[in-house]
mmCIF file with all atom_site columns, C-alpha atoms in Angstrom:
data_model
loop_
_atom_site.group_PDB
_atom_site.id
_atom_site.type_symbol
_atom_site.label_atom_id
_atom_site.label_alt_id
_atom_site.label_comp_id
_atom_site.label_asym_id
_atom_site.label_entity_id
_atom_site.label_seq_id
_atom_site.pdbx_PDB_ins_code
_atom_site.Cartn_x
_atom_site.Cartn_y
_atom_site.Cartn_z
_atom_site.occupancy
_atom_site.B_iso_or_equiv
_atom_site.pdbx_formal_charge
_atom_site.auth_seq_id
_atom_site.auth_comp_id
_atom_site.auth_asym_id
_atom_site.auth_atom_id
_atom_site.pdbx_PDB_model_num
ATOM 1   C CA . MET A 1 1   ? 31.352  5.924  -128.982 1.00 42.00 ? 1   MET A CA 1
ATOM 2   C CA . SER A 1 2   ? 30.457  9.574  -128.564 1.00 41.00 ? 2   SER A CA 1
ATOM 3   C CA . LEU A 1 3   ? 28.651  10.869 -125.486 1.00 37.00 ? 3   LEU A CA 1
ATOM 4   C CA . LYS A 1 4   ? 25.756  12.093 -127.636 1.00 38.00 ? 4   LYS A CA 1
ATOM 5   C CA . ARG A 1 5   ? 25.234  8.652  -129.189 1.00 38.00 ? 5   ARG A CA 1
ATOM 6   C CA . GLY A 1 6   ? 25.533  6.928  -125.774 1.00 39.00 ? 6   GLY A CA 1
ATOM 7   C CA . VAL A 1 7   ? 22.934  9.205  -124.174 1.00 34.00 ? 7   VAL A CA 1
ATOM 8   C CA . ARG A 1 8   ? 20.568  8.762  -127.128 1.00 36.00 ? 8   ARG A CA 1
ATOM 9   C CA . GLY A 1 9   ? 20.903  4.962  -126.810 1.00 39.00 ? 9   GLY A CA 1
ATOM 10  C CA . VAL A 1 10  ? 20.131  5.100  -123.076 1.00 34.00 ? 10  VAL A CA 1
ATOM 11  C CA . ILE A 1 11  ? 17.127  7.345  -123.679 1.00 34.00 ? 11  ILE A CA 1
ATOM 12  C CA . SER A 1 12  ? 15.841  4.997  -126.397 1.00 34.00 ? 12  SER A CA 1
ATOM 13  C CA . ALA A 1 13  ? 16.284  1.991  -124.108 1.00 35.00 ? 13  ALA A CA 1
ATOM 14  C CA . LEU A 1 14  ? 14.481  3.786  -121.274 1.00 32.00 ? 14  LEU A CA 1
ATOM 15  C CA . GLY A 1 15  ? 11.658  4.721  -123.629 1.00 35.00 ? 15  GLY A CA 1
ATOM 16  C CA . LEU A 1 16  ? 11.295  1.088  -124.673 1.00 33.00 ? 16  LEU A CA 1
ATOM 17  C CA . VAL A 1 17  ? 11.217  -0.046 -121.027 1.00 32.00 ? 17  VAL A CA 1
ATOM 18  C CA . ALA A 1 18  ? 8.575   2.604  -120.266 1.00 34.00 ? 18  ALA A CA 1
ATOM 19  C CA . LEU A 1 19  ? 6.424   1.435  -123.187 1.00 31.00 ? 19  LEU A CA 1
ATOM 20  C CA . VAL A 1 20  ? 6.672   -2.197 -122.117 1.00 33.00 ? 20  VAL A CA 1
ATOM 21  C CA . ALA A 1 21  ? 5.926   -1.340 -118.480 1.00 36.00 ? 21  ALA A CA 1
ATOM 22  C CA . CYS A 1 22  ? 2.865   0.705  -119.456 1.00 35.00 ? 22  CYS A CA 1
ATOM 23  C CA . GLY A 1 23  ? 1.583   -1.830 -121.959 1.00 35.00 ? 23  GLY A CA 1
ATOM 24  C CA . ASP A 1 24  ? -0.845  -3.544 -119.576 1.00 32.00 ? 24  ASP A CA 1
ATOM 25  C CA . LYS A 1 25  ? -4.313  -2.583 -120.835 1.00 28.00 ? 25  LYS A CA 1
ATOM 26  C CA . ASP A 1 26  ? -5.913  -3.207 -117.409 1.00 31.00 ? 26  ASP A CA 1
ATOM 27  C CA . THR A 1 27  ? -3.774  -0.575 -115.721 1.00 28.00 ? 27  THR A CA 1
ATOM 28  C CA . VAL A 1 28  ? -5.351  2.813  -115.109 1.00 31.00 ? 28  VAL A CA 1
ATOM 29  C CA . THR A 1 29  ? -2.858  5.643  -114.769 1.00 33.00 ? 29  THR A CA 1
ATOM 30  C CA . ASP A 1 30  ? -3.039  9.188  -113.524 1.00 37.00 ? 30  ASP A CA 1
ATOM 31  C CA . ASP A 1 31  ? -1.063  11.345 -115.947 1.00 43.00 ? 31  ASP A CA 1
ATOM 32  C CA . SER A 1 32  ? -0.973  14.277 -113.534 1.00 45.00 ? 32  SER A CA 1
ATOM 33  C CA . GLY A 1 33  ? 1.328   12.449 -111.118 1.00 52.00 ? 33  GLY A CA 1
ATOM 34  C CA . ASP A 1 34  ? -0.499  14.153 -108.242 1.00 61.00 ? 34  ASP A CA 1
ATOM 35  C CA . GLY A 1 35  ? -2.256  11.144 -106.751 1.00 61.00 ? 35  GLY A CA 1
ATOM 36  C CA . PRO A 1 36  ? -3.141  7.498  -106.968 1.00 66.00 ? 36  PRO A CA 1
ATOM 37  C CA . ALA A 1 37  ? -4.684  6.011  -110.077 1.00 73.00 ? 37  ALA A CA 1
ATOM 38  C CA . VAL A 1 38  ? -8.468  6.040  -110.194 1.00 78.00 ? 38  VAL A CA 1
ATOM 39  C CA . ASN A 1 39  ? -10.392 3.002  -111.392 1.00 88.00 ? 39  ASN A CA 1
ATOM 40  C CA . PRO A 1 40  ? -13.200 4.281  -113.649 1.00 90.00 ? 40  PRO A CA 1
ATOM 41  C CA . ASP A 1 41  ? -15.249 1.113  -112.936 1.00 93.00 ? 41  ASP A CA 1
ATOM 42  C CA . ALA A 1 42  ? -15.114 1.493  -109.141 1.00 95.00 ? 42  ALA A CA 1
ATOM 43  C CA . PRO A 1 43  ? -18.069 2.663  -107.048 1.00 97.00 ? 43  PRO A CA 1
ATOM 44  C CA . THR A 1 44  ? -18.164 6.233  -105.770 1.00 96.00 ? 44  THR A CA 1
ATOM 45  C CA . ILE A 1 45  ? -19.124 7.572  -102.351 1.00 97.00 ? 45  ILE A CA 1
ATOM 46  C CA . SER A 1 46  ? -20.691 11.030 -102.635 1.00 97.00 ? 46  SER A CA 1
ATOM 47  C CA . SER A 1 47  ? -21.450 11.414 -98.920  1.00 97.00 ? 47  SER A CA 1
ATOM 48  C CA . PHE A 1 48  ? -20.575 9.525  -95.746  1.00 96.00 ? 48  PHE A CA 1
ATOM 49  C CA . THR A 1 49  ? -21.075 10.407 -92.069  1.00 98.00 ? 49  THR A CA 1
ATOM 50  C CA . VAL A 1 50  ? -20.693 8.607  -88.753  1.00 98.00 ? 50  VAL A CA 1
ATOM 51  C CA . ILE A 1 51  ? -22.416 10.447 -85.908  1.00 97.00 ? 51  ILE A CA 1
ATOM 52  C CA . CYS A 1 52  ? -22.969 9.396  -82.298  1.00 96.00 ? 52  CYS A CA 1
ATOM 53  C CA . GLN A 1 53  ? -26.476 10.254 -81.040  1.00 96.00 ? 53  GLN A CA 1
ATOM 54  C CA . GLU A 1 54  ? -28.099 9.899  -77.626  1.00 94.00 ? 54  GLU A CA 1
ATOM 55  C CA . TYR A 1 55  ? -31.487 8.169  -77.485  1.00 92.00 ? 55  TYR A CA 1
ATOM 56  C CA . SER A 1 56  ? -33.970 7.860  -74.630  1.00 89.00 ? 56  SER A CA 1
ATOM 57  C CA . SER A 1 57  ? -36.687 5.293  -75.102  1.00 82.00 ? 57  SER A CA 1
ATOM 58  C CA . GLY A 1 58  ? -36.955 3.677  -71.703  1.00 85.00 ? 58  GLY A CA 1
ATOM 59  C CA . ASP A 1 59  ? -33.210 3.404  -71.204  1.00 88.00 ? 59  ASP A CA 1
ATOM 60  C CA . THR A 1 60  ? -30.773 6.075  -72.327  1.00 90.00 ? 60  THR A CA 1
ATOM 61  C CA . TYR A 1 61  ? -28.218 4.802  -74.821  1.00 92.00 ? 61  TYR A CA 1
ATOM 62  C CA . PHE A 1 62  ? -25.858 6.094  -77.505  1.00 95.00 ? 62  PHE A CA 1
ATOM 63  C CA . LEU A 1 63  ? -25.939 4.941  -81.093  1.00 95.00 ? 63  LEU A CA 1
ATOM 64  C CA . TRP A 1 64  ? -23.339 5.421  -83.825  1.00 97.00 ? 64  TRP A CA 1
ATOM 65  C CA . GLU A 1 65  ? -25.329 6.189  -86.989  1.00 98.00 ? 65  GLU A CA 1
ATOM 66  C CA . ILE A 1 66  ? -23.772 5.596  -90.389  1.00 98.00 ? 66  ILE A CA 1
ATOM 67  C CA . ALA A 1 67  ? -25.337 7.360  -93.376  1.00 98.00 ? 67  ALA A CA 1
ATOM 68  C CA . GLY A 1 68  ? -24.338 8.278  -96.885  1.00 98.00 ? 68  GLY A CA 1
ATOM 69  C CA . GLN A 1 69  ? -24.791 7.818  -100.587 1.00 98.00 ? 69  GLN A CA 1
ATOM 70  C CA . ALA A 1 70  ? -22.895 5.575  -103.016 1.00 98.00 ? 70  ALA A CA 1
ATOM 71  C CA . ASN A 1 71  ? -23.165 4.888  -106.716 1.00 97.00 ? 71  ASN A CA 1
ATOM 72  C CA . ASP A 1 72  ? -21.540 2.778  -109.396 1.00 97.00 ? 72  ASP A CA 1
ATOM 73  C CA . PRO A 1 73  ? -20.837 3.489  -113.081 1.00 96.00 ? 73  PRO A CA 1
ATOM 74  C CA . GLN A 1 74  ? -23.101 0.530  -113.945 1.00 95.00 ? 74  GLN A CA 1
ATOM 75  C CA . GLY A 1 75  ? -25.856 1.801  -111.607 1.00 95.00 ? 75  GLY A CA 1
ATOM 76  C CA . ALA A 1 76  ? -26.435 1.672  -107.846 1.00 96.00 ? 76  ALA A CA 1
ATOM 77  C CA . GLU A 1 77  ? -28.137 -1.720 -108.155 1.00 96.00 ? 77  GLU A CA 1
ATOM 78  C CA . ASN A 1 78  ? -24.660 -3.077 -109.076 1.00 96.00 ? 78  ASN A CA 1
ATOM 79  C CA . LEU A 1 79  ? -23.351 -2.326 -105.553 1.00 98.00 ? 79  LEU A CA 1
ATOM 80  C CA . GLU A 1 80  ? -22.865 -5.106 -103.017 1.00 97.00 ? 80  GLU A CA 1
ATOM 81  C CA . LEU A 1 81  ? -25.547 -5.131 -100.318 1.00 97.00 ? 81  LEU A CA 1
ATOM 82  C CA . TYR A 1 82  ? -23.159 -4.833 -97.343  1.00 97.00 ? 82  TYR A CA 1
ATOM 83  C CA . ALA A 1 83  ? -20.178 -2.549 -96.760  1.00 98.00 ? 83  ALA A CA 1
ATOM 84  C CA . ASP A 1 84  ? -17.432 -3.100 -94.187  1.00 98.00 ? 84  ASP A CA 1
ATOM 85  C CA . LEU A 1 85  ? -16.710 -0.358 -91.664  1.00 98.00 ? 85  LEU A CA 1
ATOM 86  C CA . GLU A 1 86  ? -13.407 0.020  -89.799  1.00 98.00 ? 86  GLU A CA 1
ATOM 87  C CA . ALA A 1 87  ? -12.823 2.222  -86.756  1.00 97.00 ? 87  ALA A CA 1
ATOM 88  C CA . TYR A 1 88  ? -9.386  3.700  -86.036  1.00 98.00 ? 88  TYR A CA 1
ATOM 89  C CA . ARG A 1 89  ? -8.073  5.610  -83.034  1.00 96.00 ? 89  ARG A CA 1
ATOM 90  C CA . GLY A 1 90  ? -4.622  7.157  -82.908  1.00 94.00 ? 90  GLY A CA 1
ATOM 91  C CA . GLY A 1 91  ? -3.777  5.671  -86.293  1.00 92.00 ? 91  GLY A CA 1
ATOM 92  C CA . GLY A 1 92  ? -4.456  2.081  -85.220  1.00 97.00 ? 92  GLY A CA 1
ATOM 93  C CA . LEU A 1 93  ? -7.326  -0.170 -86.244  1.00 97.00 ? 93  LEU A CA 1
ATOM 94  C CA . ILE A 1 94  ? -9.480  -0.950 -83.200  1.00 96.00 ? 94  ILE A CA 1
ATOM 95  C CA . GLU A 1 95  ? -12.571 -2.610 -84.681  1.00 96.00 ? 95  GLU A CA 1
ATOM 96  C CA . THR A 1 96  ? -13.980 -3.968 -87.947  1.00 97.00 ? 96  THR A CA 1
ATOM 97  C CA . PHE A 1 97  ? -17.742 -4.176 -88.429  1.00 96.00 ? 97  PHE A CA 1
ATOM 98  C CA . GLU A 1 98  ? -19.014 -6.557 -91.103  1.00 96.00 ? 98  GLU A CA 1
ATOM 99  C CA . GLY A 1 99  ? -22.649 -6.845 -92.136  1.00 91.00 ? 99  GLY A CA 1
ATOM 100 C CA . LEU A 1 100 ? -23.790 -3.804 -90.126  1.00 94.00 ? 100 LEU A CA 1
ATOM 101 C CA . VAL A 1 101 ? -23.774 -1.251 -92.940  1.00 98.00 ? 101 VAL A CA 1
ATOM 102 C CA . VAL A 1 102 ? -26.321 -1.804 -95.707  1.00 98.00 ? 102 VAL A CA 1
ATOM 103 C CA . ILE A 1 103 ? -26.409 -0.241 -99.167  1.00 98.00 ? 103 ILE A CA 1
ATOM 104 C CA . GLY A 1 104 ? -29.869 0.011  -100.723 1.00 97.00 ? 104 GLY A CA 1
ATOM 105 C CA . ARG A 1 105 ? -30.621 -0.525 -104.412 1.00 96.00 ? 105 ARG A CA 1
ATOM 106 C CA . ASP A 1 106 ? -30.757 3.284  -104.672 1.00 97.00 ? 106 ASP A CA 1
ATOM 107 C CA . GLY A 1 107 ? -27.226 3.573  -103.221 1.00 97.00 ? 107 GLY A CA 1
ATOM 108 C CA . GLN A 1 108 ? -28.352 4.849  -99.818  1.00 98.00 ? 108 GLN A CA 1
ATOM 109 C CA . ILE A 1 109 ? -25.913 3.833  -97.064  1.00 98.00 ? 109 ILE A CA 1
ATOM 110 C CA . VAL A 1 110 ? -27.430 3.091  -93.642  1.00 98.00 ? 110 VAL A CA 1
ATOM 111 C CA . GLY A 1 111 ? -26.257 1.416  -90.476  1.00 97.00 ? 111 GLY A CA 1
ATOM 112 C CA . SER A 1 112 ? -26.045 1.761  -86.728  1.00 96.00 ? 112 SER A CA 1
ATOM 113 C CA . ILE A 1 113 ? -23.888 0.442  -83.910  1.00 95.00 ? 113 ILE A CA 1
ATOM 114 C CA . ARG A 1 114 ? -24.686 0.691  -80.212  1.00 94.00 ? 114 ARG A CA 1
ATOM 115 C CA . GLU A 1 115 ? -21.968 2.314  -78.139  1.00 93.00 ? 115 GLU A CA 1
ATOM 116 C CA . ASP A 1 116 ? -22.299 -0.205 -75.295  1.00 91.00 ? 116 ASP A CA 1
ATOM 117 C CA . THR A 1 117 ? -21.721 -3.216 -77.572  1.00 90.00 ? 117 THR A CA 1
ATOM 118 C CA . SER A 1 118 ? -19.155 -1.730 -79.960  1.00 91.00 ? 118 SER A CA 1
ATOM 119 C CA . GLY A 1 119 ? -16.432 -0.607 -77.578  1.00 88.00 ? 119 GLY A CA 1
ATOM 120 C CA . LEU A 1 120 ? -16.465 2.827  -79.241  1.00 93.00 ? 120 LEU A CA 1
ATOM 121 C CA . SER A 1 121 ? -17.108 5.469  -76.598  1.00 93.00 ? 121 SER A CA 1
ATOM 122 C CA . CYS A 1 122 ? -19.164 8.490  -77.616  1.00 92.00 ? 122 CYS A CA 1
ATOM 123 C CA . SER A 1 123 ? -17.437 10.730 -75.052  1.00 92.00 ? 123 SER A CA 1
ATOM 124 C CA . ASP A 1 124 ? -15.210 12.169 -77.818  1.00 92.00 ? 124 ASP A CA 1
ATOM 125 C CA . PRO A 1 125 ? -16.511 10.995 -81.215  1.00 94.00 ? 125 PRO A CA 1
ATOM 126 C CA . SER A 1 126 ? -13.905 12.993 -83.150  1.00 94.00 ? 126 SER A CA 1
ATOM 127 C CA . GLU A 1 127 ? -11.107 10.781 -81.803  1.00 95.00 ? 127 GLU A CA 1
ATOM 128 C CA . PHE A 1 128 ? -12.257 8.069  -84.230  1.00 96.00 ? 128 PHE A CA 1
ATOM 129 C CA . LEU A 1 129 ? -11.538 7.810  -87.937  1.00 98.00 ? 129 LEU A CA 1
ATOM 130 C CA . PHE A 1 130 ? -13.936 5.572  -89.850  1.00 98.00 ? 130 PHE A CA 1
ATOM 131 C CA . LYS A 1 131 ? -13.232 3.856  -93.177  1.00 98.00 ? 131 LYS A CA 1
ATOM 132 C CA . LEU A 1 132 ? -16.093 2.502  -95.261  1.00 98.00 ? 132 LEU A CA 1
ATOM 133 C CA . TYR A 1 133 ? -15.380 -0.111 -97.943  1.00 98.00 ? 133 TYR A CA 1
ATOM 134 C CA . VAL A 1 134 ? -17.994 -0.044 -100.719 1.00 98.00 ? 134 VAL A CA 1
ATOM 135 C CA . SER A 1 135 ? -17.717 -2.675 -103.455 1.00 97.00 ? 135 SER A CA 1
ATOM 136 C CA . ASP A 1 136 ? -19.612 -3.659 -106.563 1.00 97.00 ? 136 ASP A CA 1
ATOM 137 C CA . VAL A 1 137 ? -20.461 -7.109 -107.908 1.00 97.00 ? 137 VAL A CA 1
ATOM 138 C CA . GLU A 1 138 ? -17.352 -7.061 -110.150 1.00 96.00 ? 138 GLU A CA 1
ATOM 139 C CA . GLY A 1 139 ? -15.105 -6.709 -107.078 1.00 96.00 ? 139 GLY A CA 1
ATOM 140 C CA . ASN A 1 140 ? -14.150 -3.041 -107.542 1.00 97.00 ? 140 ASN A CA 1
ATOM 141 C CA . VAL A 1 141 ? -13.743 -1.299 -104.171 1.00 96.00 ? 141 VAL A CA 1
ATOM 142 C CA . THR A 1 142 ? -13.789 2.323  -103.031 1.00 96.00 ? 142 THR A CA 1
ATOM 143 C CA . VAL A 1 143 ? -12.828 3.465  -99.537  1.00 97.00 ? 143 VAL A CA 1
ATOM 144 C CA . GLY A 1 144 ? -14.384 6.507  -97.874  1.00 97.00 ? 144 GLY A CA 1
ATOM 145 C CA . GLU A 1 145 ? -12.904 8.106  -94.744  1.00 97.00 ? 145 GLU A CA 1
ATOM 146 C CA . VAL A 1 146 ? -14.546 10.386 -92.200  1.00 97.00 ? 146 VAL A CA 1
ATOM 147 C CA . GLN A 1 147 ? -13.967 11.571 -88.620  1.00 96.00 ? 147 GLN A CA 1
ATOM 148 C CA . GLY A 1 148 ? -16.627 10.651 -86.098  1.00 96.00 ? 148 GLY A CA 1
ATOM 149 C CA . ALA A 1 149 ? -18.965 13.416 -84.976  1.00 95.00 ? 149 ALA A CA 1
#
């Protein structure tokens, strides 16, 4: 067998394997190779902030305020009502908040967490990384990340 014929056979076999591996119609691929695949049916987060504010109404207290805007290809009304929020410090997960962040039928994201009950000190808000998990009724999920402010 010549080297040319052997290489051509290997290339043909590899091409067949690649076609079989990519044959799943549910798989979304990124042809650029620069990043992860993007699900075209997943929600989007166009803005997302987590800011610690001081309030004085009788007692002085600090409140983490979560705000943003989400949407879905099928319309904002297709988004789940609640989003999960995770707080990280130094790369490690320190707290998960469920049912505290609400997404309105217009896609508006709102929520708040008191400093004194959350365990998240407002002395240096930027030490925290927050991840917001927004999902739609089909189960598609998008994760937004932001530093505390």
